[in-house]
Short mmCIF file of C-alpha atoms in Angstrom, two decimals:
data_model
loop_
_atom_site.label_atom_id
_atom_site.label_comp_id
_atom_site.label_asym_id
_atom_site.label_seq_id
_atom_site.Cartn_x
_atom_site.Cartn_y
_atom_site.Cartn_z
CA UNK B 144 1.60 32.70 -43.25
CA UNK B 145 2.16 31.50 -39.68
CA UNK B 146 5.14 32.90 -37.80
CA UNK B 147 6.88 30.40 -35.53
CA UNK B 148 9.46 31.22 -32.89
CA UNK B 149 12.20 28.61 -32.46
CA UNK B 150 14.38 29.06 -29.38
CA UNK B 151 17.80 27.44 -29.49
CA UNK B 152 17.83 28.01 -33.26
CA UNK B 153 21.62 27.70 -33.49
CA UNK B 154 21.57 24.43 -31.57
CA UNK B 155 21.52 20.94 -33.03
CA UNK B 156 17.78 20.20 -32.99
CA UNK B 157 16.71 23.85 -33.26
CA UNK B 158 18.76 24.28 -36.45
CA UNK B 159 17.19 21.25 -38.12
CA UNK B 160 13.73 22.30 -36.94
CA UNK B 161 14.17 25.75 -38.49
CA UNK B 162 15.21 24.13 -41.77
CA UNK B 163 12.16 21.86 -41.74
CA UNK B 164 9.77 24.73 -40.98
CA UNK B 165 11.27 26.90 -43.70
CA UNK B 166 10.94 24.05 -46.19
CA UNK B 167 7.25 23.89 -45.24
CA UNK B 168 6.92 27.63 -45.96
CA UNK B 169 6.56 28.92 -42.42
CA UNK B 170 8.08 32.22 -41.39
CA UNK B 171 10.64 31.49 -38.67
CA UNK B 172 12.11 33.68 -35.95
CA UNK B 173 15.17 32.10 -34.36
CA UNK B 174 16.50 32.89 -30.89
CA UNK B 175 19.79 31.76 -29.37
CA UNK B 176 22.24 33.10 -26.81
CA UNK B 177 25.23 31.53 -28.66
CA UNK B 178 26.85 30.48 -25.38
CA UNK B 179 30.20 28.70 -25.32
CA UNK B 180 29.06 25.38 -23.82
CA UNK B 181 30.51 23.95 -27.03
CA UNK B 182 32.23 25.35 -30.13
CA UNK B 183 30.46 28.60 -31.03
CA UNK B 184 31.80 28.42 -34.60
CA UNK B 185 29.64 25.33 -35.19
CA UNK B 186 26.58 27.28 -34.03
CA UNK B 187 27.49 30.20 -36.27
CA UNK B 188 27.92 27.88 -39.24
CA UNK B 189 24.42 26.50 -38.63
CA UNK B 190 23.08 30.04 -38.47
CA UNK B 191 24.84 30.96 -41.69
CA UNK B 192 22.84 28.27 -43.48
CA UNK B 193 19.57 29.49 -41.99
CA UNK B 194 20.22 33.14 -42.71
CA UNK B 195 20.39 32.41 -46.43
CA UNK B 196 16.61 31.89 -46.32
CA UNK B 197 14.50 35.06 -46.79
CA UNK B 198 11.84 33.90 -44.30
CA UNK B 199 14.30 33.43 -41.43
CA UNK B 200 15.02 36.14 -38.86
CA UNK B 201 17.54 35.76 -36.04
CA UNK B 202 17.87 37.43 -32.63
CA UNK B 203 20.62 36.81 -30.09
CA UNK B 204 18.96 36.82 -26.69
CA UNK B 205 19.40 35.36 -23.20
CA UNK B 206 16.09 33.79 -22.17
CA UNK B 207 17.15 33.86 -18.52
CA UNK B 208 16.95 37.67 -18.67
CA UNK B 209 13.37 38.49 -17.72
CA UNK B 210 13.21 42.06 -19.01
CA UNK B 211 14.83 41.31 -22.37
CA UNK B 212 12.67 38.25 -23.00
CA UNK B 213 9.49 40.09 -22.05
CA UNK B 214 10.34 42.99 -24.37
CA UNK B 215 11.10 40.60 -27.21
CA UNK B 216 7.73 38.85 -26.98
CA UNK B 217 5.93 42.19 -26.71
CA UNK B 218 7.59 43.45 -29.90
CA UNK B 219 6.78 40.37 -32.01
CA UNK B 220 3.70 38.92 -33.61
CA UNK B 221 4.16 35.17 -33.09
CA UNK B 222 1.64 32.39 -33.68
CA UNK B 223 3.44 29.37 -32.18
CA UNK B 224 6.58 28.65 -30.18
CA UNK B 225 8.94 25.68 -30.42
CA UNK B 226 11.11 25.94 -27.32
CA UNK B 227 14.26 23.93 -28.02
CA UNK B 228 16.70 26.09 -26.02
CA UNK B 229 18.17 24.57 -22.86
CA UNK B 230 21.41 24.01 -21.06
CA UNK B 231 22.00 20.45 -22.21
CA UNK B 232 24.18 17.62 -20.94
CA UNK B 233 23.73 15.25 -18.01
CA UNK B 234 27.32 15.14 -16.76
CA UNK B 235 27.86 18.90 -17.12
CA UNK B 236 24.89 19.50 -14.81
CA UNK B 237 26.74 17.83 -11.95
CA UNK B 238 29.58 20.37 -12.19
CA UNK B 239 27.55 23.45 -13.16
CA UNK B 240 24.12 23.23 -11.50
CA UNK B 241 23.38 26.97 -11.51
CA UNK B 242 23.64 27.12 -15.30
CA UNK B 243 20.80 24.60 -15.55
CA UNK B 244 18.46 26.38 -13.17
CA UNK B 245 19.02 29.73 -14.86
CA UNK B 246 18.52 28.41 -18.39
CA UNK B 247 16.11 25.52 -17.97
CA UNK B 248 13.92 26.80 -15.14
CA UNK B 249 14.15 30.61 -15.12
CA UNK B 250 14.45 30.75 -18.91
CA UNK B 251 11.47 28.45 -19.34
CA UNK B 252 9.39 30.54 -16.95
CA UNK B 253 10.18 33.62 -19.02
CA UNK B 254 9.09 31.79 -22.17
CA UNK B 255 5.84 30.73 -20.50
CA UNK B 256 5.18 34.32 -19.44
CA UNK B 257 5.90 35.54 -22.95
CA UNK B 258 3.52 32.97 -24.42
CA UNK B 259 0.80 33.86 -21.92
CA UNK B 260 0.91 37.61 -22.51
CA UNK B 261 1.26 37.23 -26.29
CA UNK B 262 -1.62 34.71 -26.42
CA UNK B 263 0.46 32.15 -28.32
CA UNK B 264 -1.63 29.49 -30.08
CA UNK B 265 0.60 26.56 -29.07
CA UNK B 266 3.84 26.05 -27.16
CA UNK B 267 5.78 22.88 -27.97
CA UNK B 268 8.84 22.38 -25.77
CA UNK B 269 11.72 19.93 -25.47
CA UNK B 270 11.61 17.61 -22.50
CA UNK B 271 13.92 14.60 -22.19
CA UNK B 272 14.05 10.85 -21.71
CA UNK B 273 16.41 11.62 -18.80
CA UNK B 274 13.42 12.29 -16.57
CA UNK B 275 12.73 8.54 -16.40
CA UNK B 276 15.84 8.19 -14.23
CA UNK B 277 16.59 4.60 -13.28
CA UNK B 278 13.13 3.38 -14.22
CA UNK B 279 13.46 -0.34 -14.93
CA UNK B 280 10.11 -0.85 -16.64
CA UNK B 281 10.64 -1.01 -20.39
CA UNK B 282 9.71 0.60 -22.67
CA UNK B 283 9.51 4.00 -20.99
CA UNK B 284 5.90 5.17 -21.14
CA UNK B 285 4.47 8.57 -20.32
CA UNK B 286 2.07 6.92 -17.87
CA UNK B 287 4.96 5.75 -15.67
CA UNK B 288 6.17 7.48 -12.51
CA UNK B 289 9.02 9.95 -13.05
CA UNK B 290 9.57 11.08 -9.48
CA UNK B 291 13.16 9.82 -9.23
CA UNK B 292 15.47 11.78 -11.57
CA UNK B 293 19.19 10.97 -11.22
CA UNK B 294 20.62 14.25 -12.58
CA UNK B 295 19.82 17.92 -12.13
CA UNK B 296 19.34 18.18 -15.89
CA UNK B 297 16.55 15.61 -15.63
CA UNK B 298 15.04 17.43 -12.65
CA UNK B 299 14.91 20.70 -14.60
CA UNK B 300 13.18 18.96 -17.50
CA UNK B 301 10.55 17.48 -15.21
CA UNK B 302 10.03 20.93 -13.70
CA UNK B 303 9.33 22.23 -17.23
CA UNK B 304 6.48 19.75 -17.61
CA UNK B 305 5.00 20.78 -14.25
CA UNK B 306 5.34 24.48 -15.02
CA UNK B 307 3.77 24.02 -18.46
CA UNK B 308 0.79 22.23 -16.93
CA UNK B 309 0.27 25.05 -14.47
CA UNK B 310 0.15 27.63 -17.28
CA UNK B 311 -2.13 25.43 -19.37
CA UNK B 312 -4.48 25.14 -16.38
CA UNK B 313 -4.39 28.75 -15.20
CA UNK B 314 -4.27 30.58 -18.54
CA UNK B 315 -5.63 28.05 -21.04
CA UNK B 316 -2.26 28.07 -22.84
CA UNK B 317 -1.95 25.00 -25.10
CA UNK B 318 1.36 23.26 -24.31
CA UNK B 319 2.88 19.99 -25.49
CA UNK B 320 6.09 18.51 -24.09
CA UNK B 321 8.17 16.07 -26.12
CA UNK B 322 10.56 13.76 -24.31
CA UNK B 323 13.45 13.37 -26.76
CA UNK B 324 15.37 10.09 -26.86
CA UNK B 325 19.09 10.29 -27.80
CA UNK B 326 18.95 12.40 -30.93
CA UNK B 327 21.83 12.03 -33.42
CA UNK B 328 22.64 13.07 -36.97
CA UNK B 329 24.41 15.71 -39.09
CA UNK B 330 25.35 18.99 -37.36
CA UNK B 331 25.25 17.20 -33.99
CA UNK B 332 26.63 18.43 -30.68
CA UNK B 333 30.36 17.87 -30.05
CA UNK B 334 29.66 16.77 -26.46
CA UNK B 335 27.46 13.83 -27.51
CA UNK B 336 28.62 10.26 -28.11
CA UNK B 337 28.48 10.21 -31.94
CA UNK B 338 30.75 13.25 -32.27
CA UNK B 339 33.04 12.25 -29.40
CA UNK B 340 33.41 8.74 -30.77
CA UNK B 341 33.91 9.82 -34.37
CA UNK B 342 36.59 12.33 -33.39
CA UNK B 343 38.49 9.84 -31.24
CA UNK B 344 38.27 7.06 -33.83
CA UNK B 345 39.57 9.35 -36.59
CA UNK B 346 42.45 10.51 -34.37
CA UNK B 347 43.33 6.97 -33.28
CA UNK B 348 42.55 7.79 -29.66
CA UNK B 349 40.60 5.56 -27.25
CA UNK B 350 36.89 6.19 -26.81
CA UNK B 351 35.36 6.13 -23.35
CA UNK B 352 32.81 3.33 -23.13
CA UNK B 353 30.88 3.59 -19.90
CA UNK B 354 29.39 0.69 -17.93
CA UNK B 355 31.87 -1.47 -19.88
CA UNK B 356 29.65 -1.15 -22.96
CA UNK B 357 26.61 -2.69 -21.28
CA UNK B 358 24.28 0.14 -22.29
CA UNK B 359 21.41 0.55 -24.73
CA UNK B 360 20.03 3.74 -26.19
CA UNK B 361 16.97 4.58 -28.28
CA UNK B 362 19.02 6.48 -30.89
CA UNK B 363 16.70 8.68 -32.95
CA UNK B 364 17.67 10.39 -36.20
CA UNK B 365 17.29 14.16 -36.09
CA UNK B 366 15.27 14.28 -39.31
CA UNK B 367 12.63 12.05 -37.73
CA UNK B 368 12.62 14.18 -34.59
CA UNK B 369 11.98 17.47 -36.36
CA UNK B 370 9.20 16.02 -38.51
CA UNK B 371 7.55 14.91 -35.28
CA UNK B 372 7.96 18.36 -33.73
CA UNK B 373 6.34 20.01 -36.76
CA UNK B 374 3.48 17.51 -36.68
CA UNK B 375 3.00 18.32 -33.00
CA UNK B 376 3.06 22.07 -33.55
CA UNK B 377 0.23 21.66 -36.04
CA UNK B 378 -1.91 19.56 -33.64
CA UNK B 379 -3.36 21.32 -30.60
CA UNK B 380 -3.66 19.41 -27.31
CA UNK B 381 -7.30 18.80 -26.42
CA UNK B 382 -8.41 18.94 -22.77
CA UNK B 383 -9.99 15.84 -21.32
CA UNK B 384 -13.61 16.17 -20.42
CA UNK B 385 -14.50 16.60 -16.77
CA UNK B 386 -14.75 13.22 -15.10
CA UNK B 387 -12.26 11.55 -17.46
CA UNK B 388 -9.46 9.51 -15.93
CA UNK B 389 -6.41 11.69 -15.38
CA UNK B 390 -3.03 10.13 -16.14
CA UNK B 391 0.50 11.49 -16.33
CA UNK B 392 0.83 13.20 -19.68
CA UNK B 393 -2.80 14.33 -20.07
CA UNK B 394 -5.06 16.85 -18.33
CA UNK B 395 -8.39 18.62 -18.29
CA UNK B 396 -6.26 21.59 -19.40
CA UNK B 397 -4.91 21.90 -22.98
CA UNK B 398 -1.74 20.02 -22.05
CA UNK B 399 0.02 16.87 -23.26
CA UNK B 400 3.37 15.12 -22.89
CA UNK B 401 4.65 12.50 -25.35
CA UNK B 402 7.74 10.42 -25.93
CA UNK B 403 9.46 11.02 -29.26
CA UNK B 404 12.05 8.43 -30.20
CA UNK B 405 12.88 5.59 -32.55
CA UNK B 406 11.24 2.91 -30.40
CA UNK B 407 14.09 0.48 -31.22
CA UNK B 408 17.00 0.73 -28.77
CA UNK B 409 20.38 -0.71 -29.75
CA UNK B 410 23.46 -1.64 -27.74
CA UNK B 411 26.25 0.89 -27.39
CA UNK B 412 28.78 -1.57 -28.82
CA UNK B 413 26.58 -2.13 -31.87
CA UNK B 414 26.40 1.63 -32.33
CA UNK B 415 30.20 1.83 -32.21
CA UNK B 416 30.49 -0.96 -34.79
CA UNK B 417 28.32 1.01 -37.21
CA UNK B 418 30.54 4.05 -36.70
CA UNK B 419 33.63 1.93 -37.37
CA UNK B 420 32.14 0.63 -40.60
CA UNK B 421 31.06 4.06 -41.80
CA UNK B 422 34.44 5.63 -40.96
CA UNK B 423 36.51 2.67 -42.14
CA UNK B 424 38.54 2.82 -38.94
CA UNK B 425 38.85 0.70 -35.81
CA UNK B 426 37.78 2.09 -32.43
CA UNK B 427 40.10 1.62 -29.46
CA UNK B 428 37.83 1.26 -26.45
CA UNK B 429 38.52 2.33 -22.88
CA UNK B 430 36.03 0.44 -20.76
CA UNK B 431 34.87 2.45 -17.75
CA UNK B 432 32.24 2.12 -14.98
CA UNK B 433 28.88 3.86 -15.10
CA UNK B 434 29.06 7.62 -14.66
CA UNK B 435 27.03 9.51 -12.04
CA UNK B 436 23.70 10.69 -13.44
CA UNK B 437 23.76 8.19 -16.32
CA UNK B 438 21.29 5.36 -16.96
CA UNK B 439 21.85 1.90 -18.41
CA UNK B 440 19.05 1.83 -20.95
CA UNK B 441 16.48 4.02 -22.67
CA UNK B 442 13.59 2.71 -24.74
CA UNK B 443 10.66 4.87 -25.86
CA UNK B 444 7.03 3.87 -26.05
CA UNK B 445 5.96 6.22 -28.85
CA UNK B 446 2.40 4.97 -29.23
CA UNK B 447 0.91 8.18 -27.78
CA UNK B 448 2.52 10.41 -30.39
CA UNK B 449 1.72 7.92 -33.13
CA UNK B 450 -1.95 8.05 -32.22
CA UNK B 451 -2.03 11.83 -31.68
CA UNK B 452 -0.23 13.11 -34.78
CA UNK B 453 0.69 10.05 -36.87
CA UNK B 454 4.38 10.19 -35.93
CA UNK B 455 6.46 7.39 -37.46
CA UNK B 456 10.29 7.29 -37.38
CA UNK B 457 11.57 6.55 -40.87
CA UNK B 458 15.36 6.36 -40.53
CA UNK B 459 16.96 3.11 -39.33
CA UNK B 460 20.29 3.53 -37.61
CA UNK B 461 22.01 1.68 -40.47
CA UNK B 462 21.03 4.68 -42.63
CA UNK B 463 21.39 7.42 -40.02
CA UNK B 464 24.95 6.64 -38.94
CA UNK B 465 26.41 6.81 -42.49
CA UNK B 466 24.52 10.08 -43.04
CA UNK B 467 26.06 11.49 -39.87
CA UNK B 468 29.53 10.26 -40.81
CA UNK B 469 29.27 11.74 -44.31
CA UNK B 470 28.47 15.16 -42.81
CA UNK B 471 31.16 14.82 -40.13
CA UNK B 472 33.93 13.96 -42.57
CA UNK B 473 32.85 16.67 -45.01
CA UNK B 474 32.54 19.36 -42.32
CA UNK B 475 35.87 18.59 -40.67
CA UNK B 476 37.72 17.66 -43.88
CA UNK B 477 38.38 14.04 -42.91
CA UNK B 478 39.05 11.29 -45.43
CA UNK B 479 37.25 8.01 -44.82
CA UNK B 480 39.39 4.87 -45.22
CA UNK B 481 37.91 1.61 -46.47
CA UNK B 482 34.40 2.54 -45.43
CA UNK B 483 32.90 -0.25 -47.51
CA UNK B 484 34.86 -2.97 -45.74
CA UNK B 485 33.38 -5.47 -43.32
CA UNK B 486 34.18 -5.50 -39.63
CA UNK B 487 36.38 -8.52 -40.23
CA UNK B 488 38.34 -6.61 -42.90
CA UNK B 489 38.94 -3.83 -40.39
CA UNK B 490 39.94 -6.24 -37.64
CA UNK B 491 37.27 -4.93 -35.27
CA UNK B 492 36.55 -6.71 -32.02
CA UNK B 493 33.55 -6.18 -29.81
CA UNK B 494 35.73 -5.44 -26.77
#
């Protein structure tokens, strides 16, 4: 039985990934530092679910600590690593830059070193659609230039891809980076739009709608994301032959980068309407200008991952949003009102 290490196991995506791996009968070691970037009780509740499974083992560890991380890898027998841990959040990176360098750069280096010395079969790590910055060519494709990030968070994620390539080249370490596009779903992060919006709508408070609502996101359901991560873990990156044309995302080393998203972006106001319908409540919108570090639109070209591992998103947002709302209301003990009504019944307006 393969043993897979999942970093960030108490986080949103890491939690769902652990569940998926356990369902597929892998043995899973979870790592997390349980920091207080958001409500630690939510992280502990996720862990409580995972720890009910006999093939799950948890360690609390700070990946930015070189000695502790090195000792952990040396003491384990791990086949593959899914590195989902990171200091997340675009806006938070503007106020707390050192947290991002310590977690996303130093921590990632320590993971790479652990994988190298432990001769890990395959490292799959979370990159981000944020690295495309203000790229105006749609959809975002791995072959495009990503030299102009607009947030430190994005810069740290691009650095991860460069660092991974170096280790793939120098030490023949198979690495695959996945650029996630706006992941949402049950057990989501409280700092992300779905949770922020749902909370404000339920409390009758205004929601902050940036760029006056003129934004589009490639919202991707978390269940689709984790299936894609597992498919990627099971498929090793193959080096290009010498003389082949090198492009961003491939290499003569065992290294690849792919987009992983829904491939069908929707408008922010449409997203809010679906939340209103699922909650049975009207959203009061506070229209604001674009925030520093944010981008107007994201749209993933997922053809590379489709061809490589057969990835296909299966959850339309009309299904994913109600699933998120059902979990949200159940977890926080909120009663939905008139959730089967139409927008007209609720008196919703686009603005």
